[in-house]
Amino acid sequence: MDMQRPAGTVASIMQEDRLFPPPAEFSARARIGSMEDYSRLYAEVARDPQAFWHSRAQSLPWMTPYSSVLDWKPPHAEWFVGGRTNASAACLDQHINAGRGDKTALVWVGEPTGERREYTYSQLHAEVCRCAAGLRSLGIRPGEVVSIYMPMTPELVIAMLACARIGAVHSVIFGGFSSEAIADRNADAQAVAVITADGGWRRGAQLALKKNVDVALTKSPSVRHVVVLRRTGQAIDMVPGRDVWWHDLVAGMPTDTPAEPMDSEAPLFILYTSGSTGKPKGIKHTTAGYILWAKTTAEWVFDLRDDDLFWCTADCGWITGHSYVTYGPLAAGASILIYEGAPNAPHEGRFWEIIEQEKPTIFYTAPTAIRSFMKWGMEHIEGRDLSSLRLLGTVGEGINPEAWMWYHEVIGGKRCPIVDTWWQTETGGIMMSPLPGCTPTKPGSCTLPLPGVMPEIVDASGAPVRPGEGGWLVITHPWPGMLRGIWGDEARFEETYWSRVPGKYLAGDNARQDADGYYWIMGRIDDVLNVAGHRLSTIEIESALVSHPLVAEAAAVGRPHDVKGEAVAVFVTLQSGQADEATKDLLRRHVRQQIGALAVPDDIHFAAILPKTRSGKIMRRLLRDIAAGRETVGDTTTLEDYSSLAALRANDE
Ligand code: PRX
């Protein structure tokens, strides 16, 4: 350890000096078209946040006016106290009432070539109303939790908005998660219903969604109803009295179901995410503040205009699909494009084909996807007309400068600004990002905070670090989109986010600020991996492995991966059985079943013992070095050689 460095700070090795100012013609038409405008707005919000958010909140459909803008008793914030509104009304009714019902709300492209549907705002409203009435007819009440486990079809967005319409709290579970993961989430949230589909298309194969739900429901006594969308037509079992087809549920239902007036602070959704323990946490977002944050940030960062078609490639199983597929752009009255399947189905040029056909103007994706595109090669892109694009975005992890440059040149044709957006499930919406009409960008930096966001970089004592030094990223003031808690676990909420730097929100990322004040995210401070832009807890993977009878002990670490950013490497000590390929296959299948395909280890190393410190902590840093090939071990058993090294490095971790 570098003794000069205060605890909690980290050294930066990255030097990136290229600067890309926004194109003049982009700035000329942008909502925020100069750094002076940005600085003025930032200062205005900082001076009187409540006055600012009060004026912005006038754009929401209030059913009962609120009595005060903010009640902040750290770490608990209430925004728009006493008001009543409805997120689905903000996304739909409001636009229809303003005479914009015929505007395209949603364009959907299915994975099987040729499948396409389009909905105007009025049509989407009608479908949401029918689904909402159907859910109500099942007896689902405001405040009850509904799990949603669906493919990326329009019905997924409709299901979310229908829950919001009747005041039910949705908990979307990504379609790649296993039945165990569904069961855990159902139990934790006490879900009363699950909305799913028979299956979904993924790289030409059919996902077994309903089958996974059936297995999960053997352990989900709280679930009374299952609504099943017919998507692929594959054979499934329907349980009489419990399961109902979506088309039967909505048949004959009214297309004008009134939206339930919901308290500003009524939960809108829970979204489970990994933390540094084995148990995923249900991040709770509430109604008014979340919608306002999602909408405002969508308008600022994507500079939304009436003629935009916004393609965010995220699945609604993640926060990006909540805030920038569904709530943000729809509350802003934009047209969204969604695609069901994989980027390489049926060929590796599928995204560019979709862009050529559908002509989106804004494209928002993850660095891991960009690295795949680079790897797949130019032959899939050359000759494609990508000229509809005017703005590009990235999210989920830092983007390495080479990938940034490739995105800028090849996809953006050097004319599209890139917004590298830093945020989290917990923040509800984008916190730091360039504003495309004004902020000069640097490849790899998320640049500056949005108005209303007050970041600070501190050391472990909570003191600001020296200029240019890396440290913990905290947010010092409440913002409307902030999480309101961890579902059912107040103590964990306070401990995880508010205790290490008292009174400030601890994001869990390291960051530094350069001489221009630009922020550079440097990775997590906890045992959370970022695999293909998805958060995975090392402890969750370890618990899954140890739950197998063959395994005595396991340690999971990340190692660099050129496409996924990080890959999962595990070190396993066996209780019994052979340290061979067959056992590796068995363990991979076990993790897939316990968590889902996204957590399956890329590398499995068997070890007779795991290197530990004197106090018995597994030496993760050493394992990371071994996993990355920075320290080599001849064969699996020689990890024992590190036990002496472990003693030497006992003070390291
Ligand atoms: O480590 C940061 C990384 O992703 C984490 C949040 O993950 P999740 O809650 O799953 O949300 C992902 C989508 C918002 C952060 O703590 N991260 C996200 N965006 C960036 C990023 N790291 C660097 N640059 C980003 N733009």
XYZ file of C-alpha atoms and ligand atoms in Angstrom:
679
model
C 0.000 0.000 0.000
C 1.205 3.500 -0.837
C 1.713 5.043 2.594
C 1.441 8.583 1.248
C -2.113 8.042 0.222
C -4.989 8.562 2.671
C -7.219 5.514 3.192
C -9.996 5.301 0.619
C -8.124 7.129 -2.120
C -6.716 5.564 -5.268
C -4.077 6.441 -7.783
C -5.064 7.310 -11.321
C -3.029 6.090 -14.251
C -5.202 7.309 -17.064
C -4.224 10.304 -19.154
C -6.638 11.408 -21.849
C -6.302 14.881 -23.311
C -8.449 14.782 -26.449
C -11.330 17.228 -26.360
C -14.360 17.136 -28.666
C -16.539 20.264 -28.664
C -20.146 19.794 -29.782
C -20.757 20.499 -33.469
C -21.908 24.119 -33.945
C -25.089 23.101 -35.778
C -26.017 20.763 -32.910
C -25.496 23.510 -30.330
C -27.508 25.981 -32.384
C -30.652 23.844 -32.024
C -30.024 22.393 -28.560
C -32.056 23.002 -25.395
C -28.857 23.924 -23.587
C -26.557 25.290 -26.264
C -23.560 26.755 -24.448
C -21.449 26.229 -21.345
C -22.670 29.615 -20.123
C -26.241 28.291 -20.238
C -25.179 25.134 -18.412
C -23.322 27.078 -15.719
C -26.240 29.456 -15.279
C -28.696 26.586 -14.899
C -26.384 24.683 -12.556
C -26.002 27.772 -10.368
C -29.738 28.444 -10.418
C -30.567 24.953 -9.137
C -27.751 25.015 -6.586
C -28.934 28.379 -5.223
C -32.495 27.271 -4.589
C -33.149 23.623 -5.479
C -36.679 23.663 -4.113
C -37.738 26.652 -6.196
C -36.269 25.029 -9.277
C -37.938 21.645 -8.751
C -41.188 23.347 -7.856
C -41.207 25.074 -11.218
C -40.242 21.873 -13.087
C -42.933 19.892 -11.259
C -45.638 22.027 -12.850
C -45.234 19.802 -15.908
C -46.603 16.759 -14.034
C -50.337 15.945 -13.926
C -51.243 16.695 -10.314
C -54.480 15.185 -9.036
C -53.913 16.756 -5.613
C -51.403 19.591 -5.241
C -48.435 19.051 -2.925
C -47.921 21.158 0.169
C -44.124 21.323 0.198
C -41.372 20.488 -2.284
C -38.923 18.662 -0.040
C -38.845 17.221 3.413
C -35.246 16.109 4.036
C -34.479 14.228 7.193
C -31.253 12.493 6.217
C -31.198 9.860 4.880
C -34.915 10.118 4.184
C -36.221 12.458 1.533
C -39.823 13.129 0.653
C -40.450 15.125 -2.497
C -43.678 16.955 -3.335
C -45.136 16.096 0.045
C -48.872 15.449 0.168
C -49.346 15.617 -3.609
C -51.087 12.982 -5.691
C -50.247 12.065 -9.259
C -49.831 8.980 -11.418
C -46.810 7.897 -13.450
C -48.878 6.343 -16.232
C -50.939 9.535 -16.542
C -47.673 11.490 -16.823
C -46.513 9.171 -19.618
C -49.786 8.887 -21.545
C -52.919 10.877 -20.630
C -51.061 14.123 -20.421
C -49.935 13.967 -24.041
C -53.326 12.850 -25.268
C -55.005 15.691 -23.368
C -52.576 18.067 -25.058
C -53.780 16.853 -28.468
C -50.778 14.651 -29.186
C -52.557 11.292 -29.103
C -51.693 10.535 -32.728
C -47.978 10.897 -32.217
C -45.978 7.657 -32.386
C -45.179 6.506 -28.868
C -43.555 3.162 -29.488
C -42.099 1.254 -32.412
C -41.228 -2.363 -31.726
C -39.064 -4.702 -33.760
C -39.165 -8.409 -32.895
C -36.167 -10.666 -33.157
C -37.678 -12.835 -35.917
C -37.093 -10.776 -39.051
C -40.106 -8.860 -40.293
C -41.984 -8.617 -37.002
C -42.847 -5.020 -36.247
C -45.564 -3.096 -34.401
C -46.215 0.560 -33.871
C -48.391 2.337 -31.264
C -49.505 5.934 -31.126
C -49.874 7.518 -27.696
C -53.643 6.921 -27.896
C -53.159 3.267 -28.819
C -50.597 2.701 -26.088
C -52.933 4.380 -23.609
C -55.769 2.072 -24.646
C -53.634 -1.049 -24.192
C -52.369 0.143 -20.818
C -55.948 0.859 -19.722
C -57.127 -2.617 -20.771
C -54.261 -4.308 -18.968
C -54.787 -2.097 -15.895
C -58.474 -2.991 -15.785
C -57.564 -6.666 -16.181
C -55.134 -6.522 -13.271
C -57.723 -4.716 -11.178
C -60.271 -7.428 -12.024
C -57.882 -9.951 -10.461
C -58.182 -8.002 -7.234
C -54.728 -6.428 -7.338
C -54.759 -3.386 -5.035
C -52.625 -0.247 -4.852
C -49.384 -0.947 -2.993
C -49.324 -4.658 -3.858
C -46.270 -5.951 -5.701
C -46.435 -7.493 -9.172
C -43.371 -9.240 -10.612
C -42.845 -8.895 -14.351
C -40.697 -11.494 -16.149
C -41.103 -10.885 -19.853
C -39.288 -10.575 -23.158
C -38.746 -7.094 -24.635
C -42.152 -6.798 -26.249
C -44.507 -3.800 -26.184
C -46.468 -5.729 -23.548
C -43.545 -5.410 -21.139
C -43.797 -1.612 -21.296
C -47.595 -1.896 -21.191
C -47.439 -4.120 -18.095
C -45.185 -1.650 -16.260
C -47.463 1.277 -17.095
C -50.581 -0.739 -16.228
C -49.181 -1.510 -12.768
C -48.366 2.176 -12.337
C -51.885 3.063 -13.447
C -53.556 1.058 -10.679
C -50.900 1.889 -8.090
C -49.418 -1.612 -7.995
C -45.661 -1.700 -7.433
C -43.828 -3.460 -10.243
C -40.719 -5.517 -9.795
C -39.260 -6.322 -13.212
C -37.022 -9.382 -13.221
C -34.643 -9.625 -16.165
C -35.555 -12.542 -18.458
C -32.041 -13.979 -18.110
C -32.501 -14.716 -14.411
C -33.167 -18.227 -13.153
C -36.209 -19.604 -11.381
C -34.281 -19.412 -8.087
C -33.736 -15.704 -8.635
C -37.441 -15.202 -9.425
C -38.418 -17.103 -6.278
C -36.058 -15.012 -4.106
C -37.441 -11.772 -5.499
C -41.065 -12.886 -5.195
C -40.480 -13.838 -1.595
C -38.588 -10.699 -0.646
C -41.224 -8.429 -2.211
C -44.197 -10.604 -1.256
C -45.391 -10.365 -4.858
C -49.081 -11.189 -5.356
C -48.908 -11.729 -9.123
C -46.433 -12.460 -11.898
C -46.813 -11.223 -15.459
C -44.843 -13.348 -17.889
C -44.926 -14.860 -21.383
C -44.793 -18.383 -22.699
C -41.323 -17.528 -23.959
C -39.298 -14.961 -25.820
C -36.833 -14.982 -28.678
C -33.137 -14.804 -27.966
C -30.605 -15.512 -30.716
C -33.089 -17.671 -32.549
C -33.901 -19.795 -29.495
C -36.976 -19.676 -27.309
C -36.501 -18.679 -23.672
C -38.466 -20.865 -21.263
C -39.989 -17.998 -19.313
C -43.252 -19.581 -18.163
C -41.458 -22.771 -17.221
C -39.053 -20.805 -15.000
C -41.998 -19.032 -13.379
C -43.710 -22.361 -12.715
C -40.629 -23.652 -10.895
C -40.271 -20.394 -8.949
C -43.897 -20.486 -7.874
C -43.388 -23.735 -6.005
C -41.517 -21.463 -3.553
C -43.627 -18.292 -3.879
C -46.709 -18.745 -1.677
C -47.595 -15.037 -1.865
C -48.311 -15.213 -5.627
C -52.012 -15.621 -6.393
C -52.111 -14.946 -10.144
C -49.981 -15.445 -13.220
C -50.752 -13.524 -16.407
C -49.238 -15.114 -19.512
C -48.607 -13.356 -22.808
C -48.602 -15.634 -25.834
C -45.391 -14.683 -27.594
C -43.655 -17.689 -29.134
C -46.531 -20.181 -29.076
C -44.352 -22.836 -27.423
C -46.043 -25.516 -25.314
C -46.511 -24.532 -21.677
C -48.575 -25.620 -18.702
C -51.405 -23.386 -17.499
C -52.505 -23.906 -13.901
C -56.289 -23.523 -13.679
C -57.427 -20.847 -11.253
C -53.951 -19.331 -11.028
C -52.851 -18.725 -14.622
C -54.672 -16.566 -17.139
C -53.735 -15.678 -20.706
C -53.063 -11.978 -21.243
C -55.428 -11.886 -24.241
C -58.249 -13.410 -22.177
C -57.617 -11.047 -19.282
C -57.806 -7.879 -21.378
C -60.618 -9.014 -23.711
C -63.566 -6.658 -23.385
C -61.808 -4.465 -20.821
C -62.365 -0.699 -21.020
C -59.851 1.461 -22.831
C -60.301 4.398 -20.475
C -59.452 2.988 -17.048
C -58.865 5.992 -14.770
C -55.409 6.360 -13.284
C -55.283 5.892 -9.515
C -54.262 9.098 -7.723
C -51.040 8.023 -5.998
C -49.225 9.788 -3.223
C -45.999 11.415 -4.452
C -44.076 9.064 -2.209
C -46.049 5.895 -3.013
C -43.648 3.238 -4.319
C -43.692 3.043 -8.120
C -41.332 0.117 -8.471
C -38.729 -2.086 -6.867
C -35.724 -3.167 -8.843
C -33.362 -5.762 -7.430
C -29.669 -5.148 -7.811
C -26.523 -6.753 -6.479
C -24.628 -5.335 -3.568
C -21.757 -6.571 -1.513
C -23.696 -9.305 0.254
C -25.188 -12.531 -1.041
C -28.712 -11.145 -1.067
C -29.819 -8.818 -3.878
C -31.407 -5.642 -2.594
C -34.744 -4.304 -3.762
C -34.096 -0.669 -4.609
C -37.261 1.328 -3.982
C -38.300 4.251 -6.163
C -41.390 6.335 -5.578
C -43.752 8.194 -7.851
C -43.467 11.939 -8.364
C -39.773 12.602 -7.776
C -38.725 9.622 -9.882
C -40.900 10.580 -12.844
C -39.736 14.175 -12.722
C -36.079 13.124 -12.579
C -36.431 10.556 -15.392
C -38.250 13.071 -17.586
C -36.011 16.064 -16.885
C -32.769 14.136 -17.348
C -34.090 12.552 -20.583
C -34.856 16.011 -21.926
C -31.508 17.490 -20.902
C -29.145 14.651 -21.773
C -30.820 13.451 -24.971
C -31.897 16.941 -25.958
C -35.241 15.426 -26.968
C -37.090 17.097 -29.823
C -40.501 16.407 -31.235
C -39.210 14.591 -34.310
C -36.775 12.312 -32.482
C -37.006 8.534 -32.481
C -35.099 7.397 -29.397
C -33.536 3.944 -29.338
C -32.268 2.820 -25.958
C -31.096 -0.772 -26.346
C -31.467 -1.693 -22.667
C -33.853 -4.385 -21.493
C -36.574 -3.260 -19.081
C -35.102 -5.759 -16.629
C -32.489 -3.118 -15.779
C -32.815 0.425 -14.499
C -31.875 1.861 -17.902
C -34.950 0.178 -19.360
C -37.078 1.751 -16.629
C -35.792 5.291 -16.895
C -34.802 5.626 -20.581
C -36.966 3.094 -22.400
C -40.132 3.682 -20.448
C -40.650 6.485 -17.962
C -38.230 9.234 -19.043
C -38.868 9.402 -22.794
C -42.600 8.669 -22.523
C -43.076 11.328 -19.825
C -41.227 13.662 -22.188
C -43.630 12.722 -25.012
C -40.927 11.209 -27.214
C -41.183 8.333 -29.688
C -39.272 5.251 -28.587
C -37.892 2.309 -30.530
C -37.468 -1.049 -28.832
C -36.023 -4.318 -30.115
C -36.714 -7.721 -28.653
C -33.629 -9.719 -29.377
C -29.884 -10.069 -29.534
C -27.670 -7.700 -31.553
C -26.274 -10.646 -33.492
C -29.538 -12.316 -34.469
C -29.894 -13.434 -37.162
C -26.629 -11.705 -38.154
C -24.065 -9.393 -36.615
C -25.325 -6.383 -38.512
C -28.837 -6.498 -37.027
C -28.601 -3.185 -35.172
C -27.391 -1.325 -38.272
C -30.133 -2.908 -40.343
C -32.680 -1.699 -37.777
C -31.190 1.792 -37.834
C -31.356 1.855 -41.635
C -34.989 0.743 -41.590
C -36.419 2.587 -38.595
C -34.224 5.691 -38.711
C -33.786 6.414 -35.001
C -32.145 9.767 -34.309
C -30.720 8.893 -30.879
C -28.943 5.640 -30.005
C -28.131 4.776 -26.374
C -26.240 1.569 -25.615
C -23.557 -0.013 -23.416
C -19.776 -0.035 -23.904
C -19.765 -3.840 -23.848
C -22.057 -3.815 -26.899
C -19.765 -1.326 -28.633
C -16.776 -3.576 -27.996
C -18.707 -6.488 -29.536
C -19.525 -4.419 -32.620
C -15.838 -3.557 -32.971
C -14.921 -7.209 -32.745
C -17.546 -8.331 -35.236
C -15.979 -6.075 -37.810
C -16.642 -3.366 -40.328
C -18.190 -5.656 -42.926
C -21.453 -5.550 -40.954
C -21.530 -1.772 -40.937
C -20.076 -0.663 -44.251
C -22.761 0.251 -46.728
C -25.392 0.728 -44.012
C -27.094 4.102 -43.893
C -26.716 5.402 -40.351
C -27.318 9.028 -41.296
C -30.537 9.306 -39.266
C -28.449 9.366 -36.062
C -27.721 12.720 -34.480
C -26.746 11.726 -30.921
C -25.093 8.711 -29.300
C -24.992 7.639 -25.664
C -23.362 5.067 -23.416
C -24.184 3.710 -19.982
C -23.375 0.926 -17.559
C -19.629 1.132 -17.242
C -16.785 3.385 -18.221
C -16.026 3.444 -21.918
C -12.423 2.917 -22.879
C -11.099 5.671 -25.154
C -10.522 3.315 -28.142
C -14.155 2.211 -28.040
C -15.249 5.841 -27.644
C -13.243 6.860 -30.729
C -14.635 3.959 -32.748
C -18.203 4.838 -31.722
C -17.587 8.468 -32.604
C -16.054 7.764 -36.006
C -17.796 4.638 -37.266
C -21.305 4.899 -35.832
C -21.483 8.649 -35.298
C -19.760 9.556 -38.561
C -17.824 12.144 -36.501
C -20.932 14.337 -36.447
C -22.822 12.968 -33.409
C -21.956 14.055 -29.877
C -21.528 11.173 -27.410
C -23.066 11.358 -23.953
C -21.266 9.070 -21.487
C -23.846 8.886 -18.725
C -22.890 7.910 -15.182
C -25.648 6.794 -12.868
C -26.982 3.808 -10.942
C -30.098 1.819 -10.149
C -30.171 3.808 -6.923
C -29.979 7.250 -8.504
C -33.098 6.663 -10.635
C -31.686 8.632 -13.530
C -28.556 10.128 -15.029
C -26.368 12.071 -12.585
C -23.288 12.998 -14.571
C -23.102 13.351 -18.318
C -22.145 15.770 -21.029
C -25.041 17.860 -22.292
C -24.741 17.247 -26.006
C -25.238 20.840 -27.132
C -22.659 22.358 -24.852
C -20.192 20.118 -23.031
C -16.874 19.459 -24.785
C -16.315 15.724 -24.308
C -13.219 13.745 -23.398
C -13.231 10.043 -24.327
C -13.726 8.032 -21.140
C -15.057 10.822 -18.917
C -18.679 11.289 -17.903
C -17.666 14.977 -17.673
C -19.827 17.100 -15.355
C -22.789 16.758 -12.989
C -26.275 17.587 -14.200
C -27.940 20.617 -12.617
C -29.187 19.539 -9.195
C -26.419 16.967 -8.690
C -23.755 17.860 -6.130
C -20.920 15.337 -6.193
C -17.829 15.320 -4.038
C -14.790 13.035 -3.897
C -13.714 12.162 -0.402
C -11.317 9.903 1.472
C -12.312 7.343 4.092
C -12.524 10.044 6.752
C -15.044 11.943 4.631
C -12.614 14.771 3.854
C -12.334 16.015 0.258
C -9.332 14.535 -1.541
C -6.536 16.656 -2.965
C -7.159 17.980 -6.501
C -6.698 15.244 -9.098
C -6.670 12.499 -6.481
C -9.036 9.525 -6.689
C -11.438 8.758 -3.865
C -14.993 7.809 -2.999
C -17.735 9.470 -4.981
C -20.502 10.864 -2.778
C -23.536 13.035 -3.490
C -24.019 15.704 -0.877
C -27.607 16.852 -1.472
C -30.879 15.012 -2.118
C -32.280 14.897 -5.665
C -35.831 13.984 -6.769
C -34.917 10.623 -8.341
C -32.928 9.225 -5.435
C -33.776 5.799 -4.030
C -36.075 5.934 -1.027
C -34.899 2.727 0.583
C -34.161 -0.951 0.262
C -37.398 -2.909 0.247
C -37.963 -4.257 3.733
C -34.461 -3.487 4.981
C -34.089 -0.059 6.501
C -30.902 -0.968 8.358
C -29.164 -2.072 5.171
C -30.226 1.125 3.391
C -28.679 3.305 6.080
C -25.593 1.174 6.407
C -24.840 0.755 2.701
C -25.343 4.282 1.506
C -25.257 6.683 4.438
C -23.058 5.425 7.262
C -19.498 5.421 5.936
C -19.634 9.102 5.042
C -22.336 10.323 7.394
C -25.127 12.348 5.818
C -23.884 11.908 2.251
C -24.942 9.369 -0.355
C -22.092 6.911 -0.952
C -22.294 5.781 -4.566
C -19.885 2.873 -4.174
C -17.645 4.067 -7.019
C -14.172 5.548 -6.978
C -13.724 8.668 -9.052
C -11.370 11.529 -9.646
C -11.738 15.026 -11.012
C -9.225 16.376 -13.526
C -7.911 19.919 -13.791
C -11.015 20.967 -15.781
C -13.285 19.610 -13.079
C -14.304 16.653 -15.264
C -15.164 13.429 -13.473
C -13.568 10.070 -14.292
C -15.186 6.977 -12.789
C -12.522 4.503 -11.659
C -14.526 1.421 -10.661
C -16.248 0.055 -7.602
C -15.048 0.308 -4.027
C -16.833 -2.886 -3.009
C -16.934 -6.491 -4.180
C -19.274 -5.749 -7.031
C -18.279 -6.817 -10.530
C -19.391 -5.140 -13.710
C -19.832 -7.870 -16.295
C -21.142 -6.654 -19.652
C -22.554 -3.596 -17.902
C -24.395 -5.695 -15.312
C -23.786 -5.587 -11.619
C -22.848 -8.885 -10.026
C -21.868 -9.464 -6.452
C -18.867 -11.712 -5.893
C -20.490 -12.978 -2.710
C -23.670 -13.949 -4.551
C -21.619 -16.084 -6.947
C -19.607 -17.558 -4.077
C -22.784 -18.429 -2.161
C -24.208 -20.094 -5.248
C -21.067 -22.210 -5.638
C -20.849 -23.141 -1.969
C -24.468 -24.258 -2.052
C -23.301 -27.172 -4.238
C -22.446 -30.279 -2.172
C -19.116 -30.789 -3.973
C -17.812 -27.346 -2.995
C -16.067 -26.573 0.294
C -15.053 -22.999 -0.378
C -15.149 -20.541 -3.255
C -13.869 -17.102 -4.129
C -15.053 -15.061 -7.114
C -13.112 -12.189 -8.614
C -13.222 -10.167 -11.801
C -10.578 -10.254 -14.491
C -10.249 -7.949 -17.491
C -12.176 -9.071 -20.577
C -11.963 -7.322 -23.922
C -15.701 -7.414 -24.671
C -17.477 -7.806 -21.345
C -15.214 -5.406 -19.473
C -14.907 -7.880 -16.656
C -15.243 -11.650 -16.700
C -16.004 -13.819 -13.689
C -13.153 -16.010 -12.441
C -13.720 -18.340 -9.518
C -11.371 -20.300 -7.311
C -12.952 -23.400 -5.871
C -11.853 -25.794 -3.154
C -13.658 -29.085 -3.518
C -15.187 -31.044 -0.684
C -15.229 -34.167 -2.802
C -15.250 -35.102 -6.460
C -12.699 -34.638 -9.206
C -11.021 -31.384 -10.171
C -11.841 -31.887 -13.845
C -13.829 -30.490 -16.780
C -16.932 -32.468 -15.880
C -17.018 -30.858 -12.444
C -16.510 -27.446 -14.027
C -19.537 -28.057 -16.249
C -21.543 -29.149 -13.246
C -20.626 -25.995 -11.324
C -21.375 -23.750 -14.291
C -24.814 -25.321 -14.633
C -25.361 -24.882 -10.915
C -24.589 -21.141 -11.011
C -26.838 -20.749 -14.052
C -29.636 -22.402 -12.121
C -29.032 -20.454 -8.922
C -28.630 -16.985 -10.436
C -28.814 -17.043 -14.216
C -26.668 -17.211 -17.316
C -25.112 -13.812 -16.725
C -23.327 -15.002 -13.567
C -21.835 -18.194 -15.022
C -18.065 -18.143 -14.347
C -15.822 -17.747 -17.381
C -12.872 -19.383 -15.620
C -12.934 -21.989 -12.886
C -9.672 -22.655 -11.044
C -9.506 -25.514 -8.593
C -7.330 -24.972 -5.553
C -6.451 -27.233 -2.644
C -6.628 -24.176 -0.399
C -7.423 -20.517 -0.953
C -4.755 -17.989 -0.022
C -5.785 -16.136 3.105
C -4.533 -13.441 5.371
C -3.639 -14.244 8.962
C -7.069 -13.110 10.005
C -8.621 -15.554 7.551
C -9.717 -13.135 4.818
C -9.399 -14.468 1.308
C -6.700 -12.508 -0.505
C -8.798 -11.225 -3.334
C -6.138 -8.959 -4.726
C -3.810 -11.903 -5.189
C -6.582 -13.960 -6.761
C -7.366 -11.072 -9.109
C -3.719 -11.008 -10.174
C -3.727 -14.744 -10.772
C -7.044 -14.587 -12.632
C -5.711 -11.827 -14.871
C -2.499 -13.735 -15.554
C -0.408 -11.106 -13.786
C 0.832 -13.828 -11.432
C 1.151 -17.255 -12.927
C 0.564 -20.570 -11.269
C 1.676 -23.725 -13.021
C -1.257 -25.891 -12.136
C -4.225 -25.770 -9.870
C -2.668 -27.236 -6.752
C 0.261 -24.824 -6.653
C -2.031 -22.181 -5.273
C -0.826 -23.676 -2.017
C 2.508 -22.072 -2.741
C 0.793 -18.813 -2.119
C -0.028 -19.615 1.463
C 3.408 -18.410 2.513
C 2.998 -15.367 0.298
C -0.345 -14.856 1.950
C 1.295 -14.554 5.323
C 3.732 -12.019 3.927
C 0.987 -9.954 2.428
C -1.232 -10.208 5.458
C -1.439 -6.468 5.881
C -2.183 -5.844 2.251
C -5.909 -6.286 2.023
O -19.873 1.439 -11.293
C -20.780 2.291 -11.948
C -21.166 1.685 -13.282
O -22.345 0.941 -13.045
C -22.742 1.063 -11.675
C -24.254 1.098 -11.587
O -24.783 -0.102 -12.038
P -26.350 -0.297 -12.196
O -27.017 0.115 -10.932
O -26.560 -1.676 -12.668
O -26.780 0.742 -13.264
C -26.262 0.669 -14.553
C -27.025 1.622 -15.447
C -27.185 2.978 -14.913
C -22.096 2.340 -11.208
O -21.966 2.368 -9.807
N -21.455 2.715 -14.285
C -22.659 3.053 -14.789
N -22.537 4.005 -15.740
C -21.203 4.292 -15.829
C -20.529 3.475 -14.890
N -19.193 3.549 -14.738
C -18.496 4.424 -15.505
N -19.095 5.232 -16.422
C -20.429 5.197 -16.624
N -20.982 5.971 -17.549
